[in-house]
mmCIF file of C-alpha atoms in Angstrom:
data_model
loop_
_atom_site.group_PDB
_atom_site.id
_atom_site.type_symbol
_atom_site.label_atom_id
_atom_site.label_comp_id
_atom_site.label_asym_id
_atom_site.label_seq_id
_atom_site.Cartn_x
_atom_site.Cartn_y
_atom_site.Cartn_z
ATOM 1 C CA THR A 8 29.260 16.488 17.733
ATOM 2 C CA THR A 9 29.357 16.231 13.949
ATOM 3 C CA VAL A 10 29.624 13.196 11.657
ATOM 4 C CA VAL A 11 29.704 13.120 7.843
ATOM 5 C CA TRP A 12 29.430 9.691 6.223
ATOM 6 C CA GLU A 13 29.005 7.971 2.870
ATOM 7 C CA LYS A 14 25.415 7.213 1.997
ATOM 8 C CA ASP A 15 26.229 3.957 0.191
ATOM 9 C CA THR A 16 28.689 2.430 2.654
ATOM 10 C CA GLY A 17 27.874 4.146 5.963
ATOM 11 C CA ARG A 18 31.575 4.895 6.468
ATOM 12 C CA PRO A 19 32.510 8.286 7.963
ATOM 13 C CA ILE A 20 34.771 10.369 5.719
ATOM 14 C CA HIS A 21 36.681 11.704 8.740
ATOM 15 C CA ASN A 22 36.764 11.347 12.502
ATOM 16 C CA ALA A 23 33.753 12.858 14.250
ATOM 17 C CA ILE A 24 34.352 16.409 15.541
ATOM 18 C CA VAL A 25 33.151 16.571 19.131
ATOM 19 C CA TRP A 26 31.264 19.476 20.655
ATOM 20 C CA GLN A 27 34.244 20.712 22.701
ATOM 21 C CA ASP A 28 36.542 20.913 19.640
ATOM 22 C CA ARG A 29 37.806 24.455 18.914
ATOM 23 C CA ARG A 30 39.337 23.940 15.472
ATOM 24 C CA THR A 31 36.674 26.030 13.701
ATOM 25 C CA ALA A 32 37.145 29.138 15.855
ATOM 26 C CA SER A 33 38.697 31.019 12.914
ATOM 27 C CA ILE A 34 35.648 30.265 10.741
ATOM 28 C CA CYS A 35 33.466 31.707 13.497
ATOM 29 C CA ASP A 36 35.638 34.818 13.591
ATOM 30 C CA GLU A 37 35.140 35.263 9.840
ATOM 31 C CA LEU A 38 31.368 35.008 10.201
ATOM 32 C CA LYS A 39 31.433 37.621 12.950
ATOM 33 C CA ALA A 40 33.622 39.927 10.861
ATOM 34 C CA GLU A 41 31.126 39.608 7.997
ATOM 35 C CA GLY A 42 28.295 40.749 10.284
ATOM 36 C CA TYR A 43 26.398 37.486 10.750
ATOM 37 C CA GLU A 44 25.987 37.602 14.552
ATOM 38 C CA HIS A 45 22.573 39.280 14.517
ATOM 39 C CA TYR A 46 21.223 37.040 11.749
ATOM 40 C CA VAL A 47 22.390 33.877 13.517
ATOM 41 C CA ARG A 48 20.961 34.941 16.877
ATOM 42 C CA VAL A 49 17.553 35.939 15.501
ATOM 43 C CA ASN A 50 17.051 32.951 13.218
ATOM 44 C CA THR A 51 18.833 30.073 14.943
ATOM 45 C CA GLY A 52 18.671 31.353 18.541
ATOM 46 C CA LEU A 53 22.392 30.700 18.929
ATOM 47 C CA VAL A 54 25.614 32.665 19.142
ATOM 48 C CA ILE A 55 28.370 32.104 16.607
ATOM 49 C CA ASP A 56 30.668 29.600 18.285
ATOM 50 C CA ALA A 57 32.726 26.529 17.391
ATOM 51 C CA TYR A 58 30.551 24.592 19.868
ATOM 52 C CA PHE A 59 27.778 24.202 17.283
ATOM 53 C CA SER A 60 27.755 21.914 14.232
ATOM 54 C CA GLY A 61 27.553 24.316 11.292
ATOM 55 C CA THR A 62 31.189 25.393 11.135
ATOM 56 C CA LYS A 63 32.303 21.804 11.789
ATOM 57 C CA VAL A 64 30.436 20.627 8.680
ATOM 58 C CA LYS A 65 32.049 23.415 6.643
ATOM 59 C CA TRP A 66 35.487 22.421 7.948
ATOM 60 C CA LEU A 67 34.955 18.777 6.932
ATOM 61 C CA LEU A 68 33.753 19.755 3.449
ATOM 62 C CA ASP A 69 36.713 22.126 3.093
ATOM 63 C CA GLN A 70 39.369 19.712 4.342
ATOM 64 C CA VAL A 71 38.351 16.340 2.865
ATOM 65 C CA GLU A 72 39.164 16.305 -0.833
ATOM 66 C CA GLY A 73 36.089 16.187 -3.076
ATOM 67 C CA ALA A 74 33.677 16.123 -0.138
ATOM 68 C CA ARG A 75 31.608 19.189 -1.052
ATOM 69 C CA GLU A 76 30.960 17.994 -4.596
ATOM 70 C CA ARG A 77 30.075 14.521 -3.329
ATOM 71 C CA ALA A 78 27.677 16.099 -0.841
ATOM 72 C CA ARG A 79 26.018 18.067 -3.662
ATOM 73 C CA ARG A 80 25.489 14.810 -5.545
ATOM 74 C CA GLY A 81 23.780 13.307 -2.481
ATOM 75 C CA GLU A 82 26.594 10.851 -1.804
ATOM 76 C CA LEU A 83 27.404 12.169 1.693
ATOM 77 C CA LEU A 84 25.156 12.645 4.716
ATOM 78 C CA PHE A 85 25.541 14.843 7.784
ATOM 79 C CA GLY A 86 24.183 14.210 11.237
ATOM 80 C CA THR A 87 24.690 14.791 14.896
ATOM 81 C CA ILE A 88 25.071 11.588 16.905
ATOM 82 C CA ASP A 89 21.308 10.969 17.077
ATOM 83 C CA SER A 90 21.083 10.928 13.274
ATOM 84 C CA TRP A 91 24.160 8.704 13.011
ATOM 85 C CA LEU A 92 22.738 6.183 15.503
ATOM 86 C CA VAL A 93 19.329 6.002 13.826
ATOM 87 C CA TRP A 94 21.010 5.530 10.443
ATOM 88 C CA LYS A 95 23.105 2.664 11.794
ATOM 89 C CA LEU A 96 20.304 1.053 13.824
ATOM 90 C CA THR A 97 17.939 1.062 10.854
ATOM 91 C CA GLY A 98 20.530 -0.324 8.461
ATOM 92 C CA GLY A 99 20.749 2.945 6.533
ATOM 93 C CA ARG A 100 17.014 3.179 5.887
ATOM 94 C CA VAL A 101 16.298 6.341 7.917
ATOM 95 C CA HIS A 102 18.123 9.702 7.942
ATOM 96 C CA VAL A 103 16.371 11.918 10.498
ATOM 97 C CA THR A 104 16.914 14.221 13.427
ATOM 98 C CA ASP A 105 14.452 15.966 15.746
ATOM 99 C CA HIS A 106 13.690 19.650 16.303
ATOM 100 C CA SER A 107 15.856 19.884 19.436
ATOM 101 C CA ASN A 108 19.010 18.454 17.835
ATOM 102 C CA ALA A 109 18.470 20.434 14.622
ATOM 103 C CA SER A 110 18.300 23.623 16.673
ATOM 104 C CA ARG A 111 21.883 22.999 17.903
ATOM 105 C CA THR A 112 23.491 22.972 14.460
ATOM 106 C CA MET A 113 23.510 26.740 13.763
ATOM 107 C CA LEU A 114 21.893 25.762 10.453
ATOM 108 C CA TYR A 115 18.238 25.434 11.515
ATOM 109 C CA ASN A 116 15.743 28.297 11.590
ATOM 110 C CA ILE A 117 13.867 27.874 14.865
ATOM 111 C CA ARG A 118 11.114 30.257 13.757
ATOM 112 C CA THR A 119 10.222 28.731 10.370
ATOM 113 C CA LEU A 120 11.250 25.206 11.519
ATOM 114 C CA THR A 121 13.245 24.654 8.338
ATOM 115 C CA TRP A 122 16.927 24.427 7.419
ATOM 116 C CA ASP A 123 18.108 27.998 6.847
ATOM 117 C CA SER A 124 18.990 28.340 3.158
ATOM 118 C CA HIS A 125 20.945 31.573 3.692
ATOM 119 C CA LEU A 126 23.265 29.994 6.271
ATOM 120 C CA LEU A 127 23.641 26.847 4.185
ATOM 121 C CA GLN A 128 24.718 28.969 1.219
ATOM 122 C CA THR A 129 27.065 31.069 3.358
ATOM 123 C CA LEU A 130 28.831 27.985 4.742
ATOM 124 C CA GLY A 131 28.740 26.057 1.467
ATOM 125 C CA ILE A 132 26.711 23.170 2.880
ATOM 126 C CA PRO A 133 24.481 21.350 0.356
ATOM 127 C CA HIS A 134 20.897 20.809 1.517
ATOM 128 C CA ALA A 135 21.000 17.258 0.110
ATOM 129 C CA MET A 136 23.222 16.041 2.967
ATOM 130 C CA LEU A 137 20.898 17.200 5.797
ATOM 131 C CA PRO A 138 18.558 14.911 7.757
ATOM 132 C CA ASP A 139 14.774 15.180 7.734
ATOM 133 C CA VAL A 140 13.579 17.012 10.875
ATOM 134 C CA GLN A 141 10.909 15.151 12.876
ATOM 135 C CA PRO A 142 9.098 15.597 16.230
ATOM 136 C CA SER A 143 10.946 14.491 19.364
ATOM 137 C CA SER A 144 8.442 11.714 19.999
ATOM 138 C CA ALA A 145 7.409 9.611 16.990
ATOM 139 C CA VAL A 146 8.191 6.244 15.443
ATOM 140 C CA TYR A 147 11.040 7.119 13.055
ATOM 141 C CA GLY A 148 11.749 3.578 11.959
ATOM 142 C CA HIS A 149 12.711 0.160 13.286
ATOM 143 C CA THR A 150 16.010 -1.485 14.119
ATOM 144 C CA THR A 151 17.196 -4.238 11.812
ATOM 145 C CA ALA A 152 16.145 -7.649 13.116
ATOM 146 C CA ASP A 153 19.709 -8.945 13.337
ATOM 147 C CA LEU A 154 20.681 -6.407 16.044
ATOM 148 C CA PHE A 155 18.273 -7.406 18.827
ATOM 149 C CA GLY A 156 16.466 -10.425 17.428
ATOM 150 C CA ALA A 157 13.441 -8.390 16.340
ATOM 151 C CA GLU A 158 12.591 -5.094 14.667
ATOM 152 C CA ILE A 159 12.238 -2.641 17.577
ATOM 153 C CA PRO A 160 10.628 0.787 17.044
ATOM 154 C CA ILE A 161 12.835 3.854 17.525
ATOM 155 C CA ALA A 162 10.394 6.378 18.956
ATOM 156 C CA GLY A 163 12.175 9.083 20.985
ATOM 157 C CA MET A 164 14.922 11.539 20.097
ATOM 158 C CA ALA A 165 16.204 14.698 21.771
ATOM 159 C CA GLY A 166 19.416 16.562 22.505
ATOM 160 C CA ASP A 167 21.112 15.638 25.774
ATOM 161 C CA GLN A 168 19.975 18.667 27.723
ATOM 162 C CA GLN A 169 16.500 18.851 26.227
ATOM 163 C CA ALA A 170 16.028 15.192 27.163
ATOM 164 C CA ALA A 171 17.140 15.997 30.717
ATOM 165 C CA LEU A 172 14.647 18.893 30.875
ATOM 166 C CA PHE A 173 11.920 16.448 29.837
ATOM 167 C CA GLY A 174 13.171 13.769 32.230
ATOM 168 C CA GLN A 175 13.008 16.311 35.057
ATOM 169 C CA ALA A 176 9.324 16.824 34.155
ATOM 170 C CA CYS A 177 9.922 20.532 33.525
ATOM 171 C CA LEU A 178 6.908 20.491 31.235
ATOM 172 C CA GLN A 179 5.516 23.946 32.070
ATOM 173 C CA PRO A 180 6.941 27.394 31.213
ATOM 174 C CA GLY A 181 9.123 28.764 33.998
ATOM 175 C CA MET A 182 10.477 25.388 35.139
ATOM 176 C CA ALA A 183 14.262 24.901 35.008
ATOM 177 C CA LYS A 184 16.916 22.232 35.506
ATOM 178 C CA ASN A 185 20.709 22.096 35.656
ATOM 179 C CA THR A 186 22.667 19.055 34.492
ATOM 180 C CA TYR A 187 26.139 18.398 35.898
ATOM 181 C CA GLY A 188 27.863 16.184 33.349
ATOM 182 C CA THR A 189 31.044 16.654 31.349
ATOM 183 C CA GLY A 190 29.791 20.199 30.922
ATOM 184 C CA CYS A 191 27.078 21.968 32.866
ATOM 185 C CA PHE A 192 23.803 22.931 31.205
ATOM 186 C CA MET A 193 20.898 24.941 32.571
ATOM 187 C CA LEU A 194 17.609 25.068 30.651
ATOM 188 C CA LEU A 195 14.477 27.088 31.343
ATOM 189 C CA ASN A 196 11.214 26.091 29.629
ATOM 190 C CA THR A 197 9.802 29.250 27.969
ATOM 191 C CA GLY A 198 6.740 27.654 26.348
ATOM 192 C CA THR A 199 5.638 27.822 22.716
ATOM 193 C CA GLU A 200 7.260 31.193 21.915
ATOM 194 C CA PRO A 201 11.033 31.673 21.557
ATOM 195 C CA VAL A 202 12.609 34.191 23.943
ATOM 196 C CA THR A 203 15.640 35.992 22.506
ATOM 197 C CA SER A 204 18.393 36.328 25.082
ATOM 198 C CA GLU A 205 19.998 39.693 25.744
ATOM 199 C CA ALA A 206 22.343 38.300 28.389
ATOM 200 C CA GLY A 207 24.517 35.755 26.599
ATOM 201 C CA LEU A 208 22.246 32.697 26.626
ATOM 202 C CA VAL A 209 21.014 30.775 23.605
ATOM 203 C CA THR A 210 17.443 30.158 22.534
ATOM 204 C CA THR A 211 16.864 26.526 21.687
ATOM 205 C CA ILE A 212 14.026 24.170 20.868
ATOM 206 C CA ALA A 213 13.227 22.044 23.913
ATOM 207 C CA TRP A 214 11.144 19.472 22.041
ATOM 208 C CA GLY A 215 8.513 19.015 19.377
ATOM 209 C CA LEU A 216 5.400 17.198 20.605
ATOM 210 C CA ASP A 217 1.792 16.842 19.510
ATOM 211 C CA GLY A 218 2.171 19.189 16.566
ATOM 212 C CA GLU A 219 3.780 22.069 18.482
ATOM 213 C CA VAL A 220 7.272 23.114 19.463
ATOM 214 C CA HIS A 221 8.365 24.183 22.945
ATOM 215 C CA TYR A 222 11.355 26.480 23.392
ATOM 216 C CA ALA A 223 13.922 26.976 26.149
ATOM 217 C CA LEU A 224 16.644 29.370 27.210
ATOM 218 C CA GLU A 225 19.938 27.562 27.713
ATOM 219 C CA GLY A 226 23.226 28.370 29.340
ATOM 220 C CA SER A 227 26.039 26.019 28.304
ATOM 221 C CA VAL A 228 29.128 25.607 30.482
ATOM 222 C CA PHE A 229 31.785 23.651 28.595
ATOM 223 C CA ILE A 230 33.795 22.191 31.487
ATOM 224 C CA ALA A 231 32.134 20.943 34.680
ATOM 225 C CA GLY A 232 32.512 17.252 35.523
ATOM 226 C CA ALA A 233 35.416 17.257 33.051
ATOM 227 C CA ALA A 234 37.302 19.428 35.557
ATOM 228 C CA ILE A 235 36.987 16.651 38.144
ATOM 229 C CA GLN A 236 38.189 14.169 35.518
ATOM 230 C CA TRP A 237 41.190 16.457 35.013
ATOM 231 C CA LEU A 238 42.024 16.190 38.723
ATOM 232 C CA ARG A 239 41.814 12.389 38.381
ATOM 233 C CA ASP A 240 43.391 11.714 34.972
ATOM 234 C CA GLY A 241 45.528 14.800 34.339
ATOM 235 C CA LEU A 242 46.918 15.837 37.719
ATOM 236 C CA LYS A 243 46.299 12.395 39.281
ATOM 237 C CA ILE A 244 45.614 13.910 42.704
ATOM 238 C CA ILE A 245 42.461 11.818 43.211
ATOM 239 C CA ASP A 246 41.884 8.158 42.320
ATOM 240 C CA GLU A 247 38.148 8.291 41.597
ATOM 241 C CA SER A 248 35.793 11.194 40.876
ATOM 242 C CA PRO A 249 33.742 10.664 44.102
ATOM 243 C CA ASP A 250 36.998 11.191 46.052
ATOM 244 C CA SER A 251 36.639 14.900 45.285
ATOM 245 C CA GLU A 252 33.993 15.275 47.993
ATOM 246 C CA PHE A 253 36.173 13.452 50.541
ATOM 247 C CA TYR A 254 39.163 15.778 49.996
ATOM 248 C CA ALA A 255 37.048 18.927 49.695
ATOM 249 C CA MET A 256 35.501 18.260 53.102
ATOM 250 C CA LYS A 257 38.939 18.243 54.733
ATOM 251 C CA VAL A 258 39.043 22.067 54.534
ATOM 252 C CA PRO A 259 36.354 24.620 55.488
ATOM 253 C CA ASP A 260 36.869 26.636 52.288
ATOM 254 C CA THR A 261 39.309 27.029 49.393
ATOM 255 C CA GLY A 262 41.676 29.329 51.250
ATOM 256 C CA GLY A 263 41.097 31.996 48.607
ATOM 257 C CA VAL A 264 41.910 29.699 45.665
ATOM 258 C CA TYR A 265 39.815 29.863 42.482
ATOM 259 C CA VAL A 266 40.019 27.377 39.612
ATOM 260 C CA VAL A 267 38.593 28.627 36.306
ATOM 261 C CA PRO A 268 38.364 25.482 34.120
ATOM 262 C CA ALA A 269 38.241 27.266 30.760
ATOM 263 C CA PHE A 270 40.027 24.349 29.083
ATOM 264 C CA ALA A 271 37.870 24.705 25.957
ATOM 265 C CA GLY A 272 37.210 28.431 26.247
ATOM 266 C CA LEU A 273 34.253 29.917 28.102
ATOM 267 C CA GLY A 274 30.649 29.189 27.221
ATOM 268 C CA ALA A 275 27.573 31.077 28.423
ATOM 269 C CA PRO A 276 27.269 33.885 29.218
ATOM 270 C CA HIS A 277 30.832 34.910 28.267
ATOM 271 C CA TRP A 278 31.331 33.098 24.927
ATOM 272 C CA ASP A 279 35.090 33.527 24.700
ATOM 273 C CA MET A 280 36.669 30.885 22.459
ATOM 274 C CA TYR A 281 40.144 32.115 23.402
ATOM 275 C CA ALA A 282 39.872 31.969 27.202
ATOM 276 C CA ARG A 283 41.991 29.290 28.873
ATOM 277 C CA GLY A 284 42.007 27.645 32.282
ATOM 278 C CA ALA A 285 43.791 29.188 35.248
ATOM 279 C CA ILE A 286 44.277 28.857 39.008
ATOM 280 C CA PHE A 287 44.336 32.010 41.151
ATOM 281 C CA GLY A 288 45.073 32.737 44.794
ATOM 282 C CA LEU A 289 47.774 30.122 45.443
ATOM 283 C CA THR A 290 49.872 30.550 48.585
ATOM 284 C CA ARG A 291 52.363 28.373 50.500
ATOM 285 C CA GLY A 292 49.430 27.252 52.590
ATOM 286 C CA THR A 293 47.495 25.843 49.620
ATOM 287 C CA THR A 294 46.996 22.072 49.817
ATOM 288 C CA LYS A 295 45.579 19.377 47.581
ATOM 289 C CA ALA A 296 42.292 19.659 49.462
ATOM 290 C CA HIS A 297 42.044 23.385 48.679
ATOM 291 C CA LEU A 298 42.666 22.736 44.976
ATOM 292 C CA VAL A 299 40.079 19.949 44.846
ATOM 293 C CA ARG A 300 37.511 22.072 46.669
ATOM 294 C CA ALA A 301 38.142 25.068 44.389
ATOM 295 C CA THR A 302 37.647 22.851 41.330
ATOM 296 C CA LEU A 303 34.354 21.541 42.722
ATOM 297 C CA GLU A 304 33.174 25.046 43.563
ATOM 298 C CA SER A 305 33.911 26.189 39.995
ATOM 299 C CA LEU A 306 30.890 24.146 38.867
ATOM 300 C CA ALA A 307 28.650 26.123 41.213
ATOM 301 C CA TYR A 308 30.121 29.501 40.250
ATOM 302 C CA GLN A 309 29.639 28.810 36.540
ATOM 303 C CA THR A 310 26.036 27.853 37.249
ATOM 304 C CA ARG A 311 25.594 31.181 39.070
ATOM 305 C CA ASP A 312 26.919 33.009 35.980
ATOM 306 C CA VAL A 313 24.254 31.310 33.868
ATOM 307 C CA LEU A 314 21.428 31.714 36.372
ATOM 308 C CA ASP A 315 22.059 35.457 36.732
ATOM 309 C CA ALA A 316 21.838 35.780 32.936
ATOM 310 C CA MET A 317 18.668 33.690 32.896
ATOM 311 C CA LYS A 318 17.013 35.924 35.495
ATOM 312 C CA LYS A 319 17.734 38.976 33.335
ATOM 313 C CA ASP A 320 16.185 37.350 30.255
ATOM 314 C CA ALA A 321 13.194 35.713 31.942
ATOM 315 C CA GLY A 322 12.441 38.662 34.211
ATOM 316 C CA VAL A 323 11.379 36.443 37.121
ATOM 317 C CA PRO A 324 13.340 34.907 40.010
ATOM 318 C CA LEU A 325 13.778 31.141 40.046
ATOM 319 C CA GLN A 326 11.925 29.573 42.962
ATOM 320 C CA SER A 327 14.025 26.400 42.947
ATOM 321 C CA LEU A 328 16.464 24.551 40.708
ATOM 322 C CA ARG A 329 16.106 20.880 39.767
ATOM 323 C CA VAL A 330 19.487 19.189 39.324
ATOM 324 C CA ASP A 331 20.705 15.984 37.706
ATOM 325 C CA GLY A 332 23.792 14.303 36.287
ATOM 326 C CA GLY A 333 26.565 12.405 38.035
ATOM 327 C CA ALA A 334 28.105 15.316 39.963
ATOM 328 C CA CYS A 335 24.816 16.199 41.668
ATOM 329 C CA ALA A 336 25.346 13.135 43.896
ATOM 330 C CA ASN A 337 28.031 15.245 45.618
ATOM 331 C CA ASN A 338 26.326 16.691 48.712
ATOM 332 C CA LEU A 339 29.030 19.283 49.377
ATOM 333 C CA LEU A 340 28.714 20.636 45.836
ATOM 334 C CA MET A 341 24.917 20.763 46.006
ATOM 335 C CA GLN A 342 24.977 22.623 49.344
ATOM 336 C CA PHE A 343 27.497 25.127 48.001
ATOM 337 C CA GLN A 344 25.350 25.482 44.882
ATOM 338 C CA ALA A 345 22.317 26.398 46.984
ATOM 339 C CA ASP A 346 24.450 28.804 49.022
ATOM 340 C CA ILE A 347 26.035 30.652 46.087
ATOM 341 C CA LEU A 348 22.675 30.887 44.250
ATOM 342 C CA ASP A 349 20.619 31.722 47.355
ATOM 343 C CA THR A 350 18.079 29.309 45.850
ATOM 344 C CA PRO A 351 16.827 25.876 46.993
ATOM 345 C CA VAL A 352 18.343 23.009 44.977
ATOM 346 C CA GLU A 353 16.176 19.930 44.434
ATOM 347 C CA ARG A 354 17.817 16.593 43.655
ATOM 348 C CA PRO A 355 15.450 13.909 42.333
ATOM 349 C CA GLN A 356 15.551 10.221 43.147
ATOM 350 C CA ILE A 357 16.644 9.471 39.575
ATOM 351 C CA ILE A 358 19.602 11.695 38.646
ATOM 352 C CA GLU A 359 20.337 10.197 35.200
ATOM 353 C CA THR A 360 17.480 12.172 33.712
ATOM 354 C CA THR A 361 18.897 12.501 30.180
ATOM 355 C CA ALA A 362 18.368 8.781 29.587
ATOM 356 C CA LEU A 363 15.062 8.992 31.454
ATOM 357 C CA GLY A 364 13.836 11.820 29.236
ATOM 358 C CA ALA A 365 14.697 9.896 26.062
ATOM 359 C CA ALA A 366 12.819 6.901 27.453
ATOM 360 C CA TYR A 367 9.806 9.085 28.294
ATOM 361 C CA LEU A 368 9.739 10.461 24.738
ATOM 362 C CA ALA A 369 9.895 6.929 23.340
ATOM 363 C CA GLY A 370 7.126 5.876 25.727
ATOM 364 C CA LEU A 371 4.937 8.749 24.564
ATOM 365 C CA GLY A 372 5.648 7.870 20.951
ATOM 366 C CA THR A 373 4.509 4.275 21.441
ATOM 367 C CA GLY A 374 1.590 5.051 23.763
ATOM 368 C CA PHE A 375 3.232 3.528 26.852
ATOM 369 C CA TRP A 376 3.139 6.766 28.914
ATOM 370 C CA SER A 377 1.047 9.920 29.058
ATOM 371 C CA ARG A 378 2.307 13.382 30.055
ATOM 372 C CA GLU A 379 0.429 13.028 33.336
ATOM 373 C CA ASP A 380 2.351 9.822 34.082
ATOM 374 C CA ILE A 381 5.646 11.601 33.504
ATOM 375 C CA ALA A 382 4.835 14.545 35.769
ATOM 376 C CA GLY A 383 3.668 12.143 38.486
ATOM 377 C CA ASN A 384 6.842 10.032 38.311
ATOM 378 C CA TRP A 385 9.152 12.874 39.451
ATOM 379 C CA LYS A 386 10.161 12.458 43.125
ATOM 380 C CA ILE A 387 12.581 14.474 45.306
ATOM 381 C CA ASP A 388 15.505 12.712 46.968
ATOM 382 C CA GLN A 389 16.835 15.759 48.867
ATOM 383 C CA THR A 390 16.394 19.535 48.944
ATOM 384 C CA PHE A 391 19.427 21.706 49.756
ATOM 385 C CA LEU A 392 18.500 25.057 51.308
ATOM 386 C CA PRO A 393 20.766 28.160 51.302
ATOM 387 C CA GLN A 394 22.726 28.591 54.547
ATOM 388 C CA MET A 395 25.319 31.245 53.612
ATOM 389 C CA ASP A 396 24.901 34.890 54.593
ATOM 390 C CA ALA A 397 24.665 37.494 51.823
ATOM 391 C CA GLU A 398 27.975 39.234 52.668
ATOM 392 C CA ARG A 399 29.967 36.007 52.387
ATOM 393 C CA ARG A 400 28.123 35.005 49.194
ATOM 394 C CA ASN A 401 28.856 38.322 47.510
ATOM 395 C CA GLN A 402 32.503 38.231 48.590
ATOM 396 C CA LEU A 403 33.072 34.756 47.162
ATOM 397 C CA TYR A 404 31.268 35.439 43.914
ATOM 398 C CA GLY A 405 33.096 38.736 43.471
ATOM 399 C CA GLY A 406 36.403 36.850 43.624
ATOM 400 C CA TRP A 407 35.161 34.386 41.027
ATOM 401 C CA LYS A 408 34.160 37.153 38.609
ATOM 402 C CA LYS A 409 37.611 38.746 38.958
ATOM 403 C CA ALA A 410 39.277 35.404 38.213
ATOM 404 C CA VAL A 411 37.116 34.744 35.139
ATOM 405 C CA GLU A 412 37.940 38.145 33.633
ATOM 406 C CA ARG A 413 41.657 37.366 33.811
ATOM 407 C CA THR A 414 41.294 34.166 31.750
ATOM 408 C CA LYS A 415 39.618 35.885 28.793
ATOM 409 C CA GLY A 416 41.383 36.301 25.452
ATOM 410 C CA TRP A 417 44.422 34.315 26.578
ATOM 411 C CA GLU A 418 44.934 32.572 23.221
ATOM 412 C CA VAL A 419 45.066 35.860 21.339
ATOM 413 C CA ASP A 420 47.051 34.391 18.440
ATOM 414 C CA ALA A 421 45.012 31.154 18.145
#
């Protein structure tokens, strides 16, 4: 999510552009046509997609009159939400981000650990508007005294999914987690060397700590928990999100129905900005329960897509998967996830691990915790073991893959 604001007043020059926004898809197409895909992948670790911040910044500078010239003069600042919050909390004294958030902008070179001057020039983004890049655990500044009655140190900063990886205590290479939030995000710690994906994943910085940077492979699914919200708020066939488990348990399976929630295109490993959501396999026998169950199962299928890609890149099978986020409280979903992956799924006692990871980083930055404390704090609530036979698993996943292919390129004239 991208914000550009006035340095003197702190006022944004335009509404923030959230991460799911697709308005810059045409800019991405231009970059691809000009041959930038290889350069972007090698130097930023990312694929060219409207998901990331770089094209959003260009759009804002293009669309808001006089913005680019003001940015050149140092009058405008850019930041993802972490930068914006620190700026506001410190009363405009500190303009920073951390390695993990910088690596999600499509403007940051994850090998040199600097803003990429070639991409900045290509997109017409002045260096003067960019935040200073800091470690993920350090005292960046202090809040103004009027906010909380005292000046409180701000000492931890990380992207949502990198914070969850840290909160899950996936501190060693080869450890992985999957977060079920609005989207669904799987990260695999690859250590201090970046691994370039050949299977549609992105290479990202996990965190910067103690003078070194750790990297991760990431698979980003755009719509996960948001699909359940759609059932609740859009179709209004459930009253509350937890009701999805109640209705899904009323039927033994989906009755052949597949829901592909490509409402914002498809993320990893497909990366199709023009895919759109669809429902397949409807019959006269299809009920509300089947539709709810198929929507829930779509979260697990999308995770399987990402995990298969991750296995190809990492070259080793995953022994288990640590899960977190609100939807992992759904036992039916977690059991189906274990079944469709043929991998044990481990749910910790604390499932809001994004907030926990940010707190851990702040605790490290202020000397409250050590890494050993963090690893020792992780406790399992429940392990879900695979119970589905291979023939049934392959049949179900084969149907999913067929459904996904039929959603691709739908918005051909977008």
